[in-house]
PDB file of N, CA and C in Angstrom:
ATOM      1  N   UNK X 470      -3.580 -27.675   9.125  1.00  0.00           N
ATOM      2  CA  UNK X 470      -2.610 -26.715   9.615  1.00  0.00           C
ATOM      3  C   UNK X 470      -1.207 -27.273   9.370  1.00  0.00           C
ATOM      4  N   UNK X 471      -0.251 -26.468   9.193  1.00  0.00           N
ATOM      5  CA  UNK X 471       1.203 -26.957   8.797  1.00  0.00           C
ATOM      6  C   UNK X 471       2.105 -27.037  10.166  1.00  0.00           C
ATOM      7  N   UNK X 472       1.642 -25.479  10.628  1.00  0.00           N
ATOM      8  CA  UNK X 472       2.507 -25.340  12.011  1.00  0.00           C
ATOM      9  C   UNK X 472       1.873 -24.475  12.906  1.00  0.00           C
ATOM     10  N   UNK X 473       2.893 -24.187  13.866  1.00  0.00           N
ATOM     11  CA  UNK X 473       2.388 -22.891  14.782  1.00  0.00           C
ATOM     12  C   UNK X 473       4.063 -22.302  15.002  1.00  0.00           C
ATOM     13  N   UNK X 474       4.200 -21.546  14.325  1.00  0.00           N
ATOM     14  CA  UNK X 474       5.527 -20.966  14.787  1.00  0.00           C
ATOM     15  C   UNK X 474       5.522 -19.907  16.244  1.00  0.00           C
ATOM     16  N   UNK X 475       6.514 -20.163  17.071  1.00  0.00           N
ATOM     17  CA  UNK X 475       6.774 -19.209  18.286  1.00  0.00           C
ATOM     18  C   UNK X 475       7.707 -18.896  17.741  1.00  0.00           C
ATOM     19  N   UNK X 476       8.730 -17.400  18.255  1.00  0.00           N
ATOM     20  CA  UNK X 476       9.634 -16.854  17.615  1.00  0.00           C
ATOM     21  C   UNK X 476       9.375 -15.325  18.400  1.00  0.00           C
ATOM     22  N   UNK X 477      10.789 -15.371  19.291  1.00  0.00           N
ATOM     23  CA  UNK X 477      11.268 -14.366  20.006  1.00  0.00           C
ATOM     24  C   UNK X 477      12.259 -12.978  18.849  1.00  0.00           C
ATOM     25  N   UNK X 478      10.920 -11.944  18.977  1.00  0.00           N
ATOM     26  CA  UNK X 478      11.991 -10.937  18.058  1.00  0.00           C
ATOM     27  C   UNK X 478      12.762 -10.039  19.082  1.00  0.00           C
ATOM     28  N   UNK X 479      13.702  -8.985  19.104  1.00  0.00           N
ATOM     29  CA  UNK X 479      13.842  -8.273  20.277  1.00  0.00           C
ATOM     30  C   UNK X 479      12.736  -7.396  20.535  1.00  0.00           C
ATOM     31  N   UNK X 480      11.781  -6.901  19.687  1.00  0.00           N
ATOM     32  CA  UNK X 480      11.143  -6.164  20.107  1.00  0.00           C
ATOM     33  C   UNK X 480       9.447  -6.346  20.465  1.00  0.00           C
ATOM     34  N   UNK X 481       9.652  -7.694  20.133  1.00  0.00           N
ATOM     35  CA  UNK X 481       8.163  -8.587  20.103  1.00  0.00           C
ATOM     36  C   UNK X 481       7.938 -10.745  20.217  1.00  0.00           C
ATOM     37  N   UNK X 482       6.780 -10.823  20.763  1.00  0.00           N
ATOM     38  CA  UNK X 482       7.578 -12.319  20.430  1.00  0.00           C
ATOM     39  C   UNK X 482       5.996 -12.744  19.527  1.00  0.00           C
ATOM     40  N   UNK X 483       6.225 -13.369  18.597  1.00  0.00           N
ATOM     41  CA  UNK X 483       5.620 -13.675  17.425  1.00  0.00           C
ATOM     42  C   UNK X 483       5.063 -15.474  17.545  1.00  0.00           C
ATOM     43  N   UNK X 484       3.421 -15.498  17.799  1.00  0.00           N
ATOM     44  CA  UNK X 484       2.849 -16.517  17.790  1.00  0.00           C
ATOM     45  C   UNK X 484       1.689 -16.454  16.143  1.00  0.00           C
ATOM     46  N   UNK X 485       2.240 -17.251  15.325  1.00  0.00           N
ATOM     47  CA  UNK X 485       1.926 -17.584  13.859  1.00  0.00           C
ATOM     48  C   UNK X 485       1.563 -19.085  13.175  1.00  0.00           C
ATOM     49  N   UNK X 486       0.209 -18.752  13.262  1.00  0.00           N
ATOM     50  CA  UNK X 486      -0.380 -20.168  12.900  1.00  0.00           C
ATOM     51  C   UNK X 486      -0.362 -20.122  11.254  1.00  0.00           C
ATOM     52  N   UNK X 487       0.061 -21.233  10.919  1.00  0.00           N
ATOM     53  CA  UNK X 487       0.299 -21.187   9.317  1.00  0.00           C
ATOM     54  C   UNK X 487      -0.598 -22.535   9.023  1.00  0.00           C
ATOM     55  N   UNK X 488      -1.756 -22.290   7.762  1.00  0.00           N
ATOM     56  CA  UNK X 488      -2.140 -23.257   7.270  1.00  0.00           C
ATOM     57  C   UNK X 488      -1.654 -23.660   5.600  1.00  0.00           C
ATOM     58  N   UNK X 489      -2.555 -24.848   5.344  1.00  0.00           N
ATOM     59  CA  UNK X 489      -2.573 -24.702   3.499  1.00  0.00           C
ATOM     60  C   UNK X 489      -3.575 -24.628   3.045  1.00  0.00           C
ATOM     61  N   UNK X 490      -3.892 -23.395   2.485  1.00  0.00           N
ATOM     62  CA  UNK X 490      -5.302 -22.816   1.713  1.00  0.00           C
ATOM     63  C   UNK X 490      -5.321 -23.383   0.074  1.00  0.00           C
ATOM     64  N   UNK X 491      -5.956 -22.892  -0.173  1.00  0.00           N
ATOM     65  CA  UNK X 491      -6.352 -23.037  -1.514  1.00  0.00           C
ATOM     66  C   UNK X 491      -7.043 -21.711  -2.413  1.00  0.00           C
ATOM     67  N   UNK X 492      -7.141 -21.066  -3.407  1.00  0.00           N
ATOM     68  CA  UNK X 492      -7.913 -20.651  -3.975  1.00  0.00           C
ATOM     69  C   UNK X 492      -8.385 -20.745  -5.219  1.00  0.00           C
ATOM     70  N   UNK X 493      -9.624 -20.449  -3.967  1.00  0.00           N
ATOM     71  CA  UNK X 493     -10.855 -21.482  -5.224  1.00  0.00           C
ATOM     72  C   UNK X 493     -11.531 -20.056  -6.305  1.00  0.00           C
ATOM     73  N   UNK X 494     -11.173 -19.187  -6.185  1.00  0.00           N
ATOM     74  CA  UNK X 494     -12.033 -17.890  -7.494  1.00  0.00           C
ATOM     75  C   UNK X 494     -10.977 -16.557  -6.615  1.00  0.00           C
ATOM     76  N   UNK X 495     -10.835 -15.686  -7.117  1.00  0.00           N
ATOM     77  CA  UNK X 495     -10.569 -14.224  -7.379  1.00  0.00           C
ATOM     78  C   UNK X 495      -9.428 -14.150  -7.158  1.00  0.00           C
ATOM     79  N   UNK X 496      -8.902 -12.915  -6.494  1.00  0.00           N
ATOM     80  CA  UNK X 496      -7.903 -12.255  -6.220  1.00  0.00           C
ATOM     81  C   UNK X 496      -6.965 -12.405  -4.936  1.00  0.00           C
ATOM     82  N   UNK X 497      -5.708 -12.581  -4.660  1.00  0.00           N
ATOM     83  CA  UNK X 497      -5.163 -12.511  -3.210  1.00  0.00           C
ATOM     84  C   UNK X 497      -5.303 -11.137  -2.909  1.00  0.00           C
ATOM     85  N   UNK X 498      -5.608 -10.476  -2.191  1.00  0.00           N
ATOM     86  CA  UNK X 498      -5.782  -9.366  -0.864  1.00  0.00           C
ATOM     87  C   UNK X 498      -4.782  -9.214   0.144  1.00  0.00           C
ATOM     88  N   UNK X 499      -3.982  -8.784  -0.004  1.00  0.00           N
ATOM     89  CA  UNK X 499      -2.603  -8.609   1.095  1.00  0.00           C
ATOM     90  C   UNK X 499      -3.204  -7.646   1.891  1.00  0.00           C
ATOM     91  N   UNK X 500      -3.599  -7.854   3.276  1.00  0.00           N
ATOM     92  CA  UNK X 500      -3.724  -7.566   4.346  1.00  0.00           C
ATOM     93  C   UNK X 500      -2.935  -7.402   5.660  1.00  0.00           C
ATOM     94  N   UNK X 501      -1.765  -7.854   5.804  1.00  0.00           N
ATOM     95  CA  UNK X 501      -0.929  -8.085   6.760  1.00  0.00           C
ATOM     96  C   UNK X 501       0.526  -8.057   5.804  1.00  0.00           C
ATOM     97  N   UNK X 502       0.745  -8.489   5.158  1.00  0.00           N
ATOM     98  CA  UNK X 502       2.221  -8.624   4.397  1.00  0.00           C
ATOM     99  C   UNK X 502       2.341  -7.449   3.654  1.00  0.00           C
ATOM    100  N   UNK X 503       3.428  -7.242   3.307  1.00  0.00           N
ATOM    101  CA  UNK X 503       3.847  -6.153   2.506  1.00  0.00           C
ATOM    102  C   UNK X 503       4.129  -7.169   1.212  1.00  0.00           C
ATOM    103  N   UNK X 504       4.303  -7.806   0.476  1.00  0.00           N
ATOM    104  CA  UNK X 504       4.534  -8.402  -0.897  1.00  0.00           C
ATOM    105  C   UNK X 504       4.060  -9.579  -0.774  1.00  0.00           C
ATOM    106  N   UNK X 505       3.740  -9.797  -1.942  1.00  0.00           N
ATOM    107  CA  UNK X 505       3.482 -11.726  -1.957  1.00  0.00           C
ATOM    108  C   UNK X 505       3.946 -12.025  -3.575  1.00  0.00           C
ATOM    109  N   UNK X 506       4.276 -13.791  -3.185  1.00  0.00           N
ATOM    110  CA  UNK X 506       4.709 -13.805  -4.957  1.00  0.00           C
ATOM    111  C   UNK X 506       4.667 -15.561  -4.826  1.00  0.00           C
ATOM    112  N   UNK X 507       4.307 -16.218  -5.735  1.00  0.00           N
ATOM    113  CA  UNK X 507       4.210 -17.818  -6.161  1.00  0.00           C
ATOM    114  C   UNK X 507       5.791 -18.099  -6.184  1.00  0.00           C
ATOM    115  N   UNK X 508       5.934 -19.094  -5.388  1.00  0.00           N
ATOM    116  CA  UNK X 508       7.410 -20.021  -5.551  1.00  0.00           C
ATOM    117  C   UNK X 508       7.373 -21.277  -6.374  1.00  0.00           C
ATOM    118  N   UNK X 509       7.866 -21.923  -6.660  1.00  0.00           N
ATOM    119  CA  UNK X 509       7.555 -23.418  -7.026  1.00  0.00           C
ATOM    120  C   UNK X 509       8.968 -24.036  -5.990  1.00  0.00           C
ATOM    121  N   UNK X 510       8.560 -25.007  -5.336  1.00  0.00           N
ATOM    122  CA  UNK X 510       9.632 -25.725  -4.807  1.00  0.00           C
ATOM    123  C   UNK X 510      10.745 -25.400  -4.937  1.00  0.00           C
ATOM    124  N   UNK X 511      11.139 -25.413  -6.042  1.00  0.00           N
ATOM    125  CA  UNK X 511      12.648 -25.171  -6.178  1.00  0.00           C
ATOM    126  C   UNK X 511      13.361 -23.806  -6.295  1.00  0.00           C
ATOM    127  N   UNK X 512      12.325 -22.493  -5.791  1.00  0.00           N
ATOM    128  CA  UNK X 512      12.731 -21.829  -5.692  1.00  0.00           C
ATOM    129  C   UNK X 512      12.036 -21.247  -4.260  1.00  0.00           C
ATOM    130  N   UNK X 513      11.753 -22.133  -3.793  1.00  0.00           N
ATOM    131  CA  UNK X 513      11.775 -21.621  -1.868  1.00  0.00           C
ATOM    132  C   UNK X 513      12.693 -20.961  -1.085  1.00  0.00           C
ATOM    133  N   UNK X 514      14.307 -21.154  -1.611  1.00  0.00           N
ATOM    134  CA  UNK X 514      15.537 -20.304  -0.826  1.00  0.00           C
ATOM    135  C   UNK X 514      15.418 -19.533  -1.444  1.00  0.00           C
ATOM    136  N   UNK X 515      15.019 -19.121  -2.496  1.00  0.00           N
ATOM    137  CA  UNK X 515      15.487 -17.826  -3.342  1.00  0.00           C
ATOM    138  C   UNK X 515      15.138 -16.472  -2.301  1.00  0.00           C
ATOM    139  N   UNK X 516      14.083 -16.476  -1.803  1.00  0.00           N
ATOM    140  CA  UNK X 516      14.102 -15.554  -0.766  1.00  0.00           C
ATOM    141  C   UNK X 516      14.785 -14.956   0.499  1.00  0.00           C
ATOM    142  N   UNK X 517      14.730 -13.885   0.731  1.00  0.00           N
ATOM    143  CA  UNK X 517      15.679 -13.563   2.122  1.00  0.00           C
ATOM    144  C   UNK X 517      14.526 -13.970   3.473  1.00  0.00           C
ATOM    145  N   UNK X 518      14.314 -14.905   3.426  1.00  0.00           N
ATOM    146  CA  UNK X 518      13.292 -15.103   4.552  1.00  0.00           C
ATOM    147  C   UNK X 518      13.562 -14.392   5.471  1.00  0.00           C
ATOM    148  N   UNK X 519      12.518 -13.743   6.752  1.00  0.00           N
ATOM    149  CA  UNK X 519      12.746 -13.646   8.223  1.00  0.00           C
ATOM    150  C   UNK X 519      12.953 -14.686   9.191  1.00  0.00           C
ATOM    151  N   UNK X 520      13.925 -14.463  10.686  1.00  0.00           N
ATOM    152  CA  UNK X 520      14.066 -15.300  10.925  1.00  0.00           C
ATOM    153  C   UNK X 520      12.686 -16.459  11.270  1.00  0.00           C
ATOM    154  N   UNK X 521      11.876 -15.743  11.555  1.00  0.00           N
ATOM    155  CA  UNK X 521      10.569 -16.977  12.188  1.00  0.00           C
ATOM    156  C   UNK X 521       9.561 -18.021  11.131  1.00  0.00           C
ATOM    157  N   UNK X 522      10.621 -16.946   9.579  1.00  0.00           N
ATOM    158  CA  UNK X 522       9.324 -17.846   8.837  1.00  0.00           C
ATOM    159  C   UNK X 522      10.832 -19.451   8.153  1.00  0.00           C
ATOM    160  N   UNK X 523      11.669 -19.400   8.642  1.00  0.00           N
ATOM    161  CA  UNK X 523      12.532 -20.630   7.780  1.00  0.00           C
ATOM    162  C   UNK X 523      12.054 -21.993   8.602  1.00  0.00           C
ATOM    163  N   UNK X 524      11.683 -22.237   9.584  1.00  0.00           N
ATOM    164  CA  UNK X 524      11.495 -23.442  10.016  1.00  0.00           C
ATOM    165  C   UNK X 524      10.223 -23.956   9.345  1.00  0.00           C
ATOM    166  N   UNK X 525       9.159 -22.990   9.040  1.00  0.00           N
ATOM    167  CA  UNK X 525       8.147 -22.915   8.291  1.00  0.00           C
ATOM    168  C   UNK X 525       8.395 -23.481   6.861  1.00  0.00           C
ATOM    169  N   UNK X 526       9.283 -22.709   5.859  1.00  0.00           N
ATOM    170  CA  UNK X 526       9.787 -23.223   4.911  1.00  0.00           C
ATOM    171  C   UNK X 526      10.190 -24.449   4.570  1.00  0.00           C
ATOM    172  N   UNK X 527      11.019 -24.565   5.593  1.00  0.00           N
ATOM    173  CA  UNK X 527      11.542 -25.930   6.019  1.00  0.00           C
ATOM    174  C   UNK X 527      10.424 -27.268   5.853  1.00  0.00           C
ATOM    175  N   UNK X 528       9.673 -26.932   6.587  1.00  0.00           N
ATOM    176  CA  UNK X 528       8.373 -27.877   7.068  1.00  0.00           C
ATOM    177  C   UNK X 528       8.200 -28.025   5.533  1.00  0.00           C
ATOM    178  N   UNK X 529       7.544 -26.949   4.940  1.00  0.00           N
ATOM    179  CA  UNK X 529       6.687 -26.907   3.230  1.00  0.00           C
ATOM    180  C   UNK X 529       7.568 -27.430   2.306  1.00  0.00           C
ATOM    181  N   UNK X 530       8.805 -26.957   2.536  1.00  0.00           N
ATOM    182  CA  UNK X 530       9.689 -27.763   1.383  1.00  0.00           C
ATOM    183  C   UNK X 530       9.917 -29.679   1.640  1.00  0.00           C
ATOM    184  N   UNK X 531       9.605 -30.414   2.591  1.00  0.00           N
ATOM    185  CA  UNK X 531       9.834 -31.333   3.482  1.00  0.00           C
ATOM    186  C   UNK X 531       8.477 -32.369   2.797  1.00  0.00           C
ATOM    187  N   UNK X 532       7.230 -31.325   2.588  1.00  0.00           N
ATOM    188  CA  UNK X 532       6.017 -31.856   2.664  1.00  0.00           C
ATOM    189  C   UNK X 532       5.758 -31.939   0.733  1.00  0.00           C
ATOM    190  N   UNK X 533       6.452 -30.714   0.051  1.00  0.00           N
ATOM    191  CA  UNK X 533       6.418 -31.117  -1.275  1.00  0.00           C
ATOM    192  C   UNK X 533       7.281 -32.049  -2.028  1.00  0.00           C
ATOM    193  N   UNK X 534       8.527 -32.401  -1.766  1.00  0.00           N
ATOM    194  CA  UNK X 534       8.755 -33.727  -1.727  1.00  0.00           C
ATOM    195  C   UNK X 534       8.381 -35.109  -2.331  1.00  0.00           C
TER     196      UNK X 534
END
């Protein structure tokens, strides 16, 4: 596991366990997210993150290194 983010929105408060997967055969399946897309390190800011996922980022960019 990487983290557990808490994170107060105004209209909700957001408990998000984040691991590091792997895939091992097929397809990603977006189930919960609206987009997904491969970063490589050096393009981790390029995104407009939300606020609850940058400490997250933070952590992953910290750990590739």
């Amino acid at each position: 596991m990487i983290d557990t983010i808490e994170y107060d929105y105004p209209e909700f408060h957001l408990s998000m366990d984040c691991f590091w997967c792997v895939i091992v055969n097929g397809e990603i399946a977006l189930k919960e997210a609206e987009a997904a897309k491969w970063l490589c390190k050096d393009n981790l800011y390029s995104v407009k993150w939300l606020p609850a996922d940058i400490s997250l980022v933070d952590k992953i960019e910290k750990s590739l290194w």
